[in-house]
PDB file of C-alpha atoms in Angstrom:
ATOM      1  CA  MET W   1      48.412  92.138  98.043  1.00 68.00           C
ATOM      2  CA  ARG W   2      49.109  91.688 101.734  1.00 83.00           C
ATOM      3  CA  LEU W   3      52.547  91.017 103.170  1.00 85.00           C
ATOM      4  CA  ASP W   4      51.408  87.905 105.052  1.00 87.00           C
ATOM      5  CA  TRP W   5      50.002  86.474 101.814  1.00 86.00           C
ATOM      6  CA  LEU W   6      53.323  86.967 100.063  1.00 88.00           C
ATOM      7  CA  GLU W   7      55.220  85.439 102.967  1.00 89.00           C
ATOM      8  CA  ASP W   8      52.917  82.387 102.958  1.00 88.00           C
ATOM      9  CA  ILE W   9      53.398  81.865  99.213  1.00 87.00           C
ATOM     10  CA  LEU W  10      57.157  82.327  99.409  1.00 87.00           C
ATOM     11  CA  ALA W  11      57.365  79.929 102.359  1.00 87.00           C
ATOM     12  CA  VAL W  12      55.874  77.175 100.199  1.00 84.00           C
ATOM     13  CA  LEU W  13      58.182  78.067  97.343  1.00 82.00           C
ATOM     14  CA  ASP W  14      61.262  77.999  99.596  1.00 83.00           C
ATOM     15  CA  THR W  15      60.439  74.804 101.492  1.00 83.00           C
ATOM     16  CA  GLY W  16      58.734  72.787  98.767  1.00 78.00           C
ATOM     17  CA  SER W  17      55.826  71.623 100.901  1.00 81.00           C
ATOM     18  CA  PHE W  18      52.872  72.883 102.890  1.00 84.00           C
ATOM     19  CA  VAL W  19      54.102  70.975 105.940  1.00 86.00           C
ATOM     20  CA  ARG W  20      57.497  72.665 106.148  1.00 87.00           C
ATOM     21  CA  ALA W  21      56.016  76.009 105.116  1.00 88.00           C
ATOM     22  CA  ALA W  22      53.515  75.736 107.977  1.00 89.00           C
ATOM     23  CA  GLU W  23      56.395  75.080 110.393  1.00 90.00           C
ATOM     24  CA  ARG W  24      58.246  78.131 109.094  1.00 88.00           C
ATOM     25  CA  ARG W  25      55.133  80.264 109.521  1.00 89.00           C
ATOM     26  CA  ASN W  26      54.505  78.835 113.030  1.00 90.00           C
ATOM     27  CA  LEU W  27      51.102  77.397 112.089  1.00 89.00           C
ATOM     28  CA  THR W  28      49.541  73.969 112.084  1.00 90.00           C
ATOM     29  CA  GLN W  29      49.339  72.340 108.673  1.00 87.00           C
ATOM     30  CA  SER W  30      45.562  72.584 108.595  1.00 89.00           C
ATOM     31  CA  ALA W  31      45.586  76.266 109.526  1.00 91.00           C
ATOM     32  CA  PHE W  32      48.228  77.008 106.925  1.00 88.00           C
ATOM     33  CA  THR W  33      46.311  75.107 104.238  1.00 87.00           C
ATOM     34  CA  ARG W  34      43.176  77.126 105.054  1.00 90.00           C
ATOM     35  CA  ARG W  35      45.204  80.347 104.694  1.00 89.00           C
ATOM     36  CA  ILE W  36      46.470  79.320 101.281  1.00 88.00           C
ATOM     37  CA  ARG W  37      42.902  78.486 100.216  1.00 89.00           C
ATOM     38  CA  ALA W  38      41.748  81.871 101.500  1.00 90.00           C
ATOM     39  CA  ILE W  39      44.463  83.633  99.467  1.00 89.00           C
ATOM     40  CA  GLU W  40      43.431  81.767  96.328  1.00 86.00           C
ATOM     41  CA  ASP W  41      39.745  82.508  96.978  1.00 88.00           C
ATOM     42  CA  SER W  42      40.515  86.203  97.426  1.00 88.00           C
ATOM     43  CA  LEU W  43      42.526  86.316  94.219  1.00 86.00           C
ATOM     44  CA  GLY W  44      39.972  84.205  92.355  1.00 88.00           C
ATOM     45  CA  ALA W  45      42.548  81.802  90.940  1.00 87.00           C
ATOM     46  CA  PRO W  46      44.665  78.813  92.054  1.00 87.00           C
ATOM     47  CA  LEU W  47      48.338  79.440  92.797  1.00 87.00           C
ATOM     48  CA  PHE W  48      49.688  75.932  93.337  1.00 83.00           C
ATOM     49  CA  ASP W  49      49.893  72.680  91.404  1.00 81.00           C
ATOM     50  CA  ARG W  50      48.646  70.103  93.904  1.00 79.00           C
ATOM     51  CA  SER W  51      48.704  67.187  91.477  1.00 79.00           C
ATOM     52  CA  HIS W  52      52.365  66.425  92.224  1.00 73.00           C
ATOM     53  CA  LYS W  53      54.507  66.208  95.316  1.00 74.00           C
ATOM     54  CA  PRO W  54      56.151  68.380  96.388  1.00 72.00           C
ATOM     55  CA  VAL W  55      53.595  71.108  95.856  1.00 74.00           C
ATOM     56  CA  THR W  56      54.843  73.733  93.430  1.00 77.00           C
ATOM     57  CA  LEU W  57      53.695  77.104  92.229  1.00 80.00           C
ATOM     58  CA  LEU W  58      51.983  77.065  88.883  1.00 86.00           C
ATOM     59  CA  PRO W  59      54.471  78.067  86.123  1.00 84.00           C
ATOM     60  CA  ALA W  60      52.721  81.370  85.427  1.00 84.00           C
ATOM     61  CA  ILE W  61      52.864  82.235  89.139  1.00 81.00           C
ATOM     62  CA  ARG W  62      56.517  81.154  89.501  1.00 80.00           C
ATOM     63  CA  GLU W  63      57.413  83.671  86.812  1.00 83.00           C
ATOM     64  CA  GLN W  64      56.363  86.339  89.299  1.00 83.00           C
ATOM     65  CA  GLU W  65      58.752  85.095  92.023  1.00 83.00           C
ATOM     66  CA  ALA W  66      61.257  87.942  91.697  1.00 83.00           C
ATOM     67  CA  GLN W  67      58.485  90.534  91.789  1.00 86.00           C
ATOM     68  CA  MET W  68      56.891  88.881  94.849  1.00 86.00           C
ATOM     69  CA  ARG W  69      60.217  88.894  96.700  1.00 86.00           C
ATOM     70  CA  ARG W  70      60.828  92.559  95.846  1.00 85.00           C
ATOM     71  CA  LEU W  71      57.320  93.509  96.917  1.00 87.00           C
ATOM     72  CA  ALA W  72      57.637  91.601 100.191  1.00 86.00           C
ATOM     73  CA  SER W  73      60.930  93.334 100.904  1.00 83.00           C
ATOM     74  CA  ASP W  74      59.452  96.741 100.093  1.00 80.00           C
ATOM     75  CA  LEU W  75      56.421  96.124 102.303  1.00 83.00           C
ATOM     76  CA  ARG W  76      58.631  95.063 105.234  1.00 79.00           C
ATOM     77  CA  ALA W  77      60.766  98.172 104.787  1.00 74.00           C
ATOM     78  CA  LEU W  78      57.670 100.366 104.621  1.00 76.00           C
ATOM     79  CA  GLY W  79      56.327  98.771 107.781  1.00 75.00           C
ATOM     80  CA  ASP W  80      59.624  99.363 109.581  1.00 68.00           C
ATOM     81  CA  SER W  81      59.644 102.978 108.417  1.00 63.00           C
ATOM     82  CA  LEU W  82      56.077 103.626 109.524  1.00 70.00           C
ATOM     83  CA  ARG W  83      56.680 101.928 112.857  1.00 67.00           C
ATOM     84  CA  GLY W  84      59.851 103.940 113.399  1.00 60.00           C
ATOM     85  CA  ALA W  85      58.071 107.182 112.545  1.00 57.00           C
ATOM     86  CA  ALA W  86      55.268 106.392 114.975  1.00 59.00           C
ATOM     87  CA  LEU W  87      57.763 105.672 117.738  1.00 52.00           C
ATOM     88  CA  GLY W  88      60.012 108.629 116.900  1.00 51.00           C
ATOM     89  CA  GLN W  89      62.801 106.327 115.723  1.00 50.00           C
ATOM     90  CA  ASP W  90      62.872 107.347 112.065  1.00 50.00           C
ATOM     91  CA  ARG W  91      65.955 109.559 112.268  1.00 59.00           C
ATOM     92  CA  ALA W  92      68.652 108.839 109.732  1.00 78.00           C
ATOM     93  CA  ILE W  93      71.937 110.572 108.951  1.00 84.00           C
ATOM     94  CA  SER W  94      73.421 110.298 105.486  1.00 86.00           C
ATOM     95  CA  LEU W  95      77.102 110.660 104.588  1.00 87.00           C
ATOM     96  CA  ALA W  96      78.825 110.781 101.226  1.00 90.00           C
ATOM     97  CA  CYS W  97      82.470 109.740 101.382  1.00 91.00           C
ATOM     98  CA  GLN W  98      85.247 109.523  98.859  1.00 88.00           C
ATOM     99  CA  HIS W  99      85.951 105.891  98.012  1.00 85.00           C
ATOM    100  CA  ALA W 100      89.089 105.589 100.162  1.00 82.00           C
ATOM    101  CA  ILE W 101      87.437 107.361 103.094  1.00 89.00           C
ATOM    102  CA  THR W 102      84.539 104.901 103.019  1.00 87.00           C
ATOM    103  CA  THR W 103      87.053 102.197 103.919  1.00 84.00           C
ATOM    104  CA  THR W 104      89.452 104.051 106.214  1.00 85.00           C
ATOM    105  CA  VAL W 105      87.681 106.895 108.035  1.00 87.00           C
ATOM    106  CA  SER W 106      83.935 106.296 107.848  1.00 87.00           C
ATOM    107  CA  PRO W 107      83.742 103.229 110.162  1.00 88.00           C
ATOM    108  CA  ALA W 108      84.824 105.308 113.169  1.00 87.00           C
ATOM    109  CA  LEU W 109      82.472 108.152 112.198  1.00 88.00           C
ATOM    110  CA  VAL W 110      79.522 105.796 111.781  1.00 88.00           C
ATOM    111  CA  ARG W 111      80.204 104.150 115.135  1.00 88.00           C
ATOM    112  CA  HIS W 112      80.456 107.540 116.835  1.00 86.00           C
ATOM    113  CA  LEU W 113      77.225 108.828 115.304  1.00 85.00           C
ATOM    114  CA  THR W 114      75.203 105.698 116.022  1.00 84.00           C
ATOM    115  CA  GLU W 115      76.377 105.609 119.624  1.00 83.00           C
ATOM    116  CA  ALA W 116      75.704 109.318 120.168  1.00 82.00           C
ATOM    117  CA  THR W 117      72.332 109.601 118.424  1.00 78.00           C
ATOM    118  CA  GLY W 118      70.815 106.137 118.133  1.00 76.00           C
ATOM    119  CA  ALA W 119      70.029 107.022 114.503  1.00 77.00           C
ATOM    120  CA  SER W 120      70.874 104.901 111.518  1.00 82.00           C
ATOM    121  CA  VAL W 121      73.680 106.163 109.290  1.00 86.00           C
ATOM    122  CA  ARG W 122      73.572 105.742 105.532  1.00 87.00           C
ATOM    123  CA  VAL W 123      76.913 105.924 103.743  1.00 89.00           C
ATOM    124  CA  ARG W 124      77.259 106.582 100.034  1.00 88.00           C
ATOM    125  CA  SER W 125      80.547 106.421  98.186  1.00 87.00           C
ATOM    126  CA  GLY W 126      81.780 108.345  95.179  1.00 86.00           C
ATOM    127  CA  ASN W 127      84.477 110.517  93.729  1.00 86.00           C
ATOM    128  CA  ARG W 128      85.025 113.878  95.423  1.00 86.00           C
ATOM    129  CA  ASP W 129      82.992 115.895  92.929  1.00 87.00           C
ATOM    130  CA  GLU W 130      80.174 113.342  93.030  1.00 89.00           C
ATOM    131  CA  CYS W 131      80.034 113.610  96.816  1.00 90.00           C
ATOM    132  CA  LEU W 132      79.829 117.396  96.700  1.00 89.00           C
ATOM    133  CA  LEU W 133      77.030 117.235  94.135  1.00 89.00           C
ATOM    134  CA  MET W 134      75.116 114.864  96.431  1.00 89.00           C
ATOM    135  CA  LEU W 135      75.449 117.432  99.213  1.00 88.00           C
ATOM    136  CA  LEU W 136      74.343 120.343  97.018  1.00 87.00           C
ATOM    137  CA  SER W 137      71.328 118.389  95.719  1.00 86.00           C
ATOM    138  CA  GLY W 138      70.219 117.452  99.236  1.00 84.00           C
ATOM    139  CA  GLU W 139      70.788 113.707  98.763  1.00 86.00           C
ATOM    140  CA  VAL W 140      73.096 113.558 101.791  1.00 87.00           C
ATOM    141  CA  ASP W 141      73.564 115.515 105.023  1.00 87.00           C
ATOM    142  CA  LEU W 142      77.367 115.551 105.212  1.00 88.00           C
ATOM    143  CA  VAL W 143      80.389 114.908 103.040  1.00 91.00           C
ATOM    144  CA  VAL W 144      83.741 113.565 104.184  1.00 91.00           C
ATOM    145  CA  SER W 145      86.431 114.202 101.588  1.00 89.00           C
ATOM    146  CA  TYR W 146      90.124 114.721 101.061  1.00 90.00           C
ATOM    147  CA  ASP W 147      91.756 117.990 100.126  1.00 88.00           C
ATOM    148  CA  LEU W 148      95.361 119.054  99.919  1.00 88.00           C
ATOM    149  CA  ALA W 149      96.648 120.176 103.299  1.00 85.00           C
ATOM    150  CA  GLY W 150      97.115 123.931 103.491  1.00 74.00           C
ATOM    151  CA  THR W 151      94.495 124.848 100.904  1.00 67.00           C
ATOM    152  CA  ASP W 152      91.481 127.061 101.558  1.00 58.00           C
ATOM    153  CA  ALA W 153      89.096 125.666 104.138  1.00 50.00           C
ATOM    154  CA  ALA W 154      86.128 125.170 101.818  1.00 47.00           C
ATOM    155  CA  PRO W 155      85.865 124.614  98.054  1.00 53.00           C
ATOM    156  CA  THR W 156      82.931 127.060  97.746  1.00 63.00           C
ATOM    157  CA  PRO W 157      81.137 129.499 100.047  1.00 68.00           C
ATOM    158  CA  ALA W 158      78.180 127.084 100.002  1.00 76.00           C
ATOM    159  CA  PHE W 159      79.811 124.815 102.594  1.00 80.00           C
ATOM    160  CA  HIS W 160      80.804 124.858 106.218  1.00 83.00           C
ATOM    161  CA  ASP W 161      84.103 123.011 106.607  1.00 83.00           C
ATOM    162  CA  HIS W 162      85.839 121.267 109.506  1.00 86.00           C
ATOM    163  CA  SER W 163      89.128 119.378 109.540  1.00 87.00           C
ATOM    164  CA  LEU W 164      89.024 115.819 110.879  1.00 87.00           C
ATOM    165  CA  GLY W 165      92.798 115.452 110.689  1.00 88.00           C
ATOM    166  CA  GLN W 166      95.502 114.707 108.170  1.00 91.00           C
ATOM    167  CA  GLU W 167      96.298 111.685 106.024  1.00 91.00           C
ATOM    168  CA  THR W 168      99.426 110.792 104.065  1.00 93.00           C
ATOM    169  CA  LEU W 169      99.134 109.664 100.465  1.00 94.00           C
ATOM    170  CA  ARG W 170     102.190 107.471  99.983  1.00 95.00           C
ATOM    171  CA  PRO W 171     103.676 105.283  97.251  1.00 96.00           C
ATOM    172  CA  VAL W 172     103.645 101.547  97.970  1.00 96.00           C
ATOM    173  CA  CYS W 173     104.412  98.329  96.137  1.00 96.00           C
ATOM    174  CA  ILE W 174     105.300  94.742  96.926  1.00 96.00           C
ATOM    175  CA  PRO W 175     109.010  93.982  97.558  1.00 96.00           C
ATOM    176  CA  ALA W 176     109.388  92.144  94.251  1.00 95.00           C
ATOM    177  CA  VAL W 177     108.281  95.236  92.315  1.00 95.00           C
ATOM    178  CA  ALA W 178     110.555  97.494  94.384  1.00 93.00           C
ATOM    179  CA  GLN W 179     113.574  95.416  93.328  1.00 92.00           C
ATOM    180  CA  THR W 180     112.878  96.106  89.638  1.00 91.00           C
ATOM    181  CA  LEU W 181     112.186  99.861  89.737  1.00 89.00           C
ATOM    182  CA  HIS W 182     115.661 100.765  88.482  1.00 85.00           C
ATOM    183  CA  GLU W 183     115.378  98.565  85.387  1.00 82.00           C
ATOM    184  CA  GLY W 184     113.185 100.730  83.170  1.00 86.00           C
ATOM    185  CA  PRO W 185     110.071 102.918  83.135  1.00 92.00           C
ATOM    186  CA  LEU W 186     108.348 103.252  86.492  1.00 94.00           C
ATOM    187  CA  PRO W 187     105.300 100.921  86.619  1.00 95.00           C
ATOM    188  CA  VAL W 188     102.471 102.869  88.251  1.00 95.00           C
ATOM    189  CA  ILE W 189      98.827 102.424  89.102  1.00 96.00           C
ATOM    190  CA  THR W 190      97.154 105.735  88.385  1.00 95.00           C
ATOM    191  CA  TYR W 191      93.877 107.538  89.002  1.00 94.00           C
ATOM    192  CA  PRO W 192      91.870 109.193  86.190  1.00 91.00           C
ATOM    193  CA  ARG W 193      92.822 112.823  85.641  1.00 90.00           C
ATOM    194  CA  GLU W 194      89.240 113.965  86.166  1.00 88.00           C
ATOM    195  CA  VAL W 195      89.066 112.725  89.788  1.00 88.00           C
ATOM    196  CA  PHE W 196      90.623 114.428  92.791  1.00 90.00           C
ATOM    197  CA  LEU W 197      93.449 111.952  93.446  1.00 92.00           C
ATOM    198  CA  GLY W 198      94.284 111.906  89.745  1.00 92.00           C
ATOM    199  CA  GLN W 199      94.656 115.690  89.840  1.00 91.00           C
ATOM    200  CA  VAL W 200      96.898 115.384  92.911  1.00 93.00           C
ATOM    201  CA  MET W 201      99.098 112.896  91.074  1.00 94.00           C
ATOM    202  CA  GLU W 202      99.384 115.088  87.992  1.00 93.00           C
ATOM    203  CA  SER W 203     100.153 118.325  89.821  1.00 92.00           C
ATOM    204  CA  HIS W 204     102.012 117.219  92.955  1.00 93.00           C
ATOM    205  CA  VAL W 205     103.531 113.758  92.476  1.00 93.00           C
ATOM    206  CA  TRP W 206     104.741 113.324  88.898  1.00 93.00           C
ATOM    207  CA  PRO W 207     106.605 116.678  88.910  1.00 92.00           C
ATOM    208  CA  ARG W 208     108.592 115.469  91.953  1.00 91.00           C
ATOM    209  CA  LEU W 209     109.915 112.355  90.246  1.00 90.00           C
ATOM    210  CA  PRO W 210     113.644 112.377  89.432  1.00 87.00           C
ATOM    211  CA  THR W 211     114.505 113.978  86.123  1.00 86.00           C
ATOM    212  CA  GLY W 212     114.365 111.471  83.298  1.00 86.00           C
ATOM    213  CA  THR W 213     111.818 109.194  84.973  1.00 89.00           C
ATOM    214  CA  HIS W 214     109.417 107.647  82.469  1.00 92.00           C
ATOM    215  CA  LEU W 215     106.042 106.346  83.586  1.00 93.00           C
ATOM    216  CA  HIS W 216     104.546 103.029  82.544  1.00 94.00           C
ATOM    217  CA  ARG W 217     100.867 103.528  83.404  1.00 94.00           C
ATOM    218  CA  LYS W 218     100.019  99.869  83.909  1.00 94.00           C
ATOM    219  CA  ALA W 219      96.536 100.336  85.402  1.00 94.00           C
ATOM    220  CA  GLU W 220      94.098 103.148  86.051  1.00 94.00           C
ATOM    221  CA  THR W 221      91.156 103.181  88.454  1.00 93.00           C
ATOM    222  CA  ALA W 222      89.106 105.744  90.340  1.00 88.00           C
ATOM    223  CA  LEU W 223      88.658 103.268  93.207  1.00 88.00           C
ATOM    224  CA  THR W 224      91.377 103.517  95.843  1.00 90.00           C
ATOM    225  CA  LEU W 225      90.539 100.071  97.193  1.00 89.00           C
ATOM    226  CA  ALA W 226      91.024  98.617  93.708  1.00 92.00           C
ATOM    227  CA  ALA W 227      94.413 100.370  93.414  1.00 93.00           C
ATOM    228  CA  TYR W 228      95.338  98.810  96.767  1.00 94.00           C
ATOM    229  CA  HIS W 229      94.618  95.312  95.479  1.00 94.00           C
ATOM    230  CA  TYR W 230      96.452  96.020  92.224  1.00 95.00           C
ATOM    231  CA  ALA W 231      99.501  96.966  94.265  1.00 95.00           C
ATOM    232  CA  LEU W 232      99.204  93.757  96.300  1.00 95.00           C
ATOM    233  CA  ASP W 233      99.015  91.796  93.040  1.00 95.00           C
ATOM    234  CA  GLY W 234     102.351  93.259  91.944  1.00 95.00           C
ATOM    235  CA  ILE W 235     101.047  95.344  89.059  1.00 96.00           C
ATOM    236  CA  GLY W 236     103.037  98.423  90.031  1.00 95.00           C
ATOM    237  CA  VAL W 237     103.421 101.297  92.487  1.00 96.00           C
ATOM    238  CA  ALA W 238     100.230 102.867  93.826  1.00 96.00           C
ATOM    239  CA  TRP W 239      99.800 106.037  95.890  1.00 96.00           C
ATOM    240  CA  LEU W 240      97.444 105.115  98.729  1.00 95.00           C
ATOM    241  CA  PRO W 241      96.261 106.590 102.059  1.00 93.00           C
ATOM    242  CA  GLY W 242      98.636 105.630 104.845  1.00 92.00           C
ATOM    243  CA  SER W 243      95.799 104.392 107.060  1.00 90.00           C
ATOM    244  CA  LEU W 244      94.758 101.954 104.348  1.00 91.00           C
ATOM    245  CA  VAL W 245      98.204 100.346 104.046  1.00 94.00           C
ATOM    246  CA  ALA W 246      99.532 100.717 107.603  1.00 93.00           C
ATOM    247  CA  GLN W 247      99.185  97.024 108.461  1.00 93.00           C
ATOM    248  CA  ASP W 248     100.726  95.940 105.164  1.00 95.00           C
ATOM    249  CA  LEU W 249     103.709  98.243 105.685  1.00 95.00           C
ATOM    250  CA  GLU W 250     104.191  96.909 109.209  1.00 94.00           C
ATOM    251  CA  ALA W 251     103.987  93.302 107.982  1.00 95.00           C
ATOM    252  CA  GLY W 252     106.291  93.958 105.033  1.00 95.00           C
ATOM    253  CA  THR W 253     103.665  92.915 102.490  1.00 96.00           C
ATOM    254  CA  LEU W 254     104.009  96.379 100.979  1.00 96.00           C
ATOM    255  CA  LEU W 255     106.820  98.874 101.246  1.00 95.00           C
ATOM    256  CA  ASP W 256     107.440 102.506 100.354  1.00 94.00           C
ATOM    257  CA  PRO W 257     110.166 102.471  97.684  1.00 93.00           C
ATOM    258  CA  PHE W 258     110.831 106.220  97.652  1.00 90.00           C
ATOM    259  CA  GLY W 259     110.540 107.632 101.165  1.00 82.00           C
ATOM    260  CA  THR W 260     108.955 110.857 102.285  1.00 86.00           C
ATOM    261  CA  GLU W 261     109.899 112.975  99.275  1.00 86.00           C
ATOM    262  CA  LEU W 262     107.063 111.507  97.196  1.00 92.00           C
ATOM    263  CA  GLN W 263     104.448 111.487  99.948  1.00 93.00           C
ATOM    264  CA  ILE W 264     101.571 113.990  99.882  1.00 93.00           C
ATOM    265  CA  THR W 265      99.774 115.316 102.958  1.00 94.00           C
ATOM    266  CA  LEU W 266      96.003 115.370 102.648  1.00 92.00           C
ATOM    267  CA  GLU W 267      93.399 116.956 104.892  1.00 90.00           C
ATOM    268  CA  THR W 268      90.310 114.924 105.790  1.00 90.00           C
ATOM    269  CA  ARG W 269      87.414 117.357 105.833  1.00 89.00           C
ATOM    270  CA  LEU W 270      83.821 117.301 106.979  1.00 89.00           C
ATOM    271  CA  LEU W 271      81.413 119.491 105.023  1.00 89.00           C
ATOM    272  CA  ARG W 272      77.773 120.545 105.273  1.00 86.00           C
ATOM    273  CA  LEU W 273      75.648 123.152 103.572  1.00 84.00           C
ATOM    274  CA  ARG W 274      75.718 126.642 105.075  1.00 80.00           C
ATOM    275  CA  GLU W 275      72.069 127.241 104.224  1.00 74.00           C
ATOM    276  CA  SER W 276      69.051 124.939 104.460  1.00 65.00           C
ATOM    277  CA  ALA W 277      70.898 122.166 106.254  1.00 66.00           C
ATOM    278  CA  ARG W 278      68.530 119.542 107.660  1.00 70.00           C
ATOM    279  CA  ASP W 279      68.231 119.011 111.394  1.00 73.00           C
ATOM    280  CA  SER W 280      69.925 115.625 111.024  1.00 71.00           C
ATOM    281  CA  ALA W 281      72.910 117.302 109.351  1.00 73.00           C
ATOM    282  CA  LEU W 282      73.199 119.928 112.085  1.00 79.00           C
ATOM    283  CA  GLU W 283      72.974 117.316 114.834  1.00 76.00           C
ATOM    284  CA  ALA W 284      75.606 115.073 113.240  1.00 80.00           C
ATOM    285  CA  TRP W 285      77.836 118.068 112.511  1.00 77.00           C
ATOM    286  CA  ASP W 286      77.729 119.234 116.120  1.00 83.00           C
ATOM    287  CA  ILE W 287      78.538 115.754 117.404  1.00 80.00           C
ATOM    288  CA  LEU W 288      81.517 115.211 115.104  1.00 83.00           C
ATOM    289  CA  VAL W 289      82.903 118.735 115.484  1.00 82.00           C
ATOM    290  CA  GLN W 290      82.408 119.203 119.227  1.00 77.00           C
ATOM    291  CA  ASP W 291      83.564 115.722 120.184  1.00 63.00           C
ATOM    292  CA  GLY W 292      86.615 115.963 117.960  1.00 56.00           C
ATOM    293  CA  ALA W 293      85.749 112.841 115.957  1.00 54.00           C
TER     294      ALA W 293
END
C-alpha cells in the first residue's frame, strides 16, 4: 500500500466528495477520479459506494479507517526519517526527566540543546528510579533528576553526574486552607513512599513537624503537577518545587504556611552513562555542562 493511495482514500473520507478531495490533493476532478480508479484496479476491488451522494467508503473498507490512518502516519514518519538520514539530519537527543522537572527545568534545556545542535530532543517523563532504568537500558541519552543537596554526586558508579543548580521543595496551600491548619490534623497531599519525593517527605519533612502534629493524608500522587493542582483546589498542603509555584506565591494564589523550617533543598542533576554512552549523549552532555545550562 502506497502512501499517496492512502492519502487519496482518506481525502475522500474526510471531505465526503471526490470534488473536495481533488481540491485537497491539488488535482483536477478528472485526474483524481482516474487515480481512485487506478487504486481500485490495483487492489482488484471497489472501495467506494458511488450509488449515493456524497460518495462514501464501503462499510467493510470504512472499518479499516483507523488502520489506514495509523499506516499513513507511520509511512510519513518513515519517509521523514529516511530523508533526514540521507541529509544527515537524523540526530536526536533523548532525555528522561522526573515529572516535576519535565515541567520546570526541561523547557530551558530543550531550547538550549535545539539551538546548539539543531537536533530534535525527545523528552520522557517518569519517577526517579524509572528514569535511571531508562538510562541504564539505553532508552535515553541523559537523565535530569532531583537528589538531596549535599549527598554523594552520583547514585552509582555507572553514571557521570553534573549539578545544574538547586531547587527548594516547599510547602504551599491556598489561603483558605492556611487559615484552618490550627484546627485539627494537618491536611496534606503526599507522594507514594516508593518514589523519590515520597522518601524525602518520610525522612526529611515529617520528622520536622512540631511535636504532636497529626497528618490527614487527603490525597496521594506520584505526579508533582497533579499535587500542584490539588493544592490549588484547596485539598491540602503540598510540598512542591519552588520554580513550579513561584508565580502563584507572588500572586498570593498559594502561600507557604510554615516558612523555611519545613523547606528542603534539592539538587538538580544531569546524568549519563560512564561507559558506552552514545555520541548524541556525549554531545548533549558537553553542551549542557560547558555552557553552564
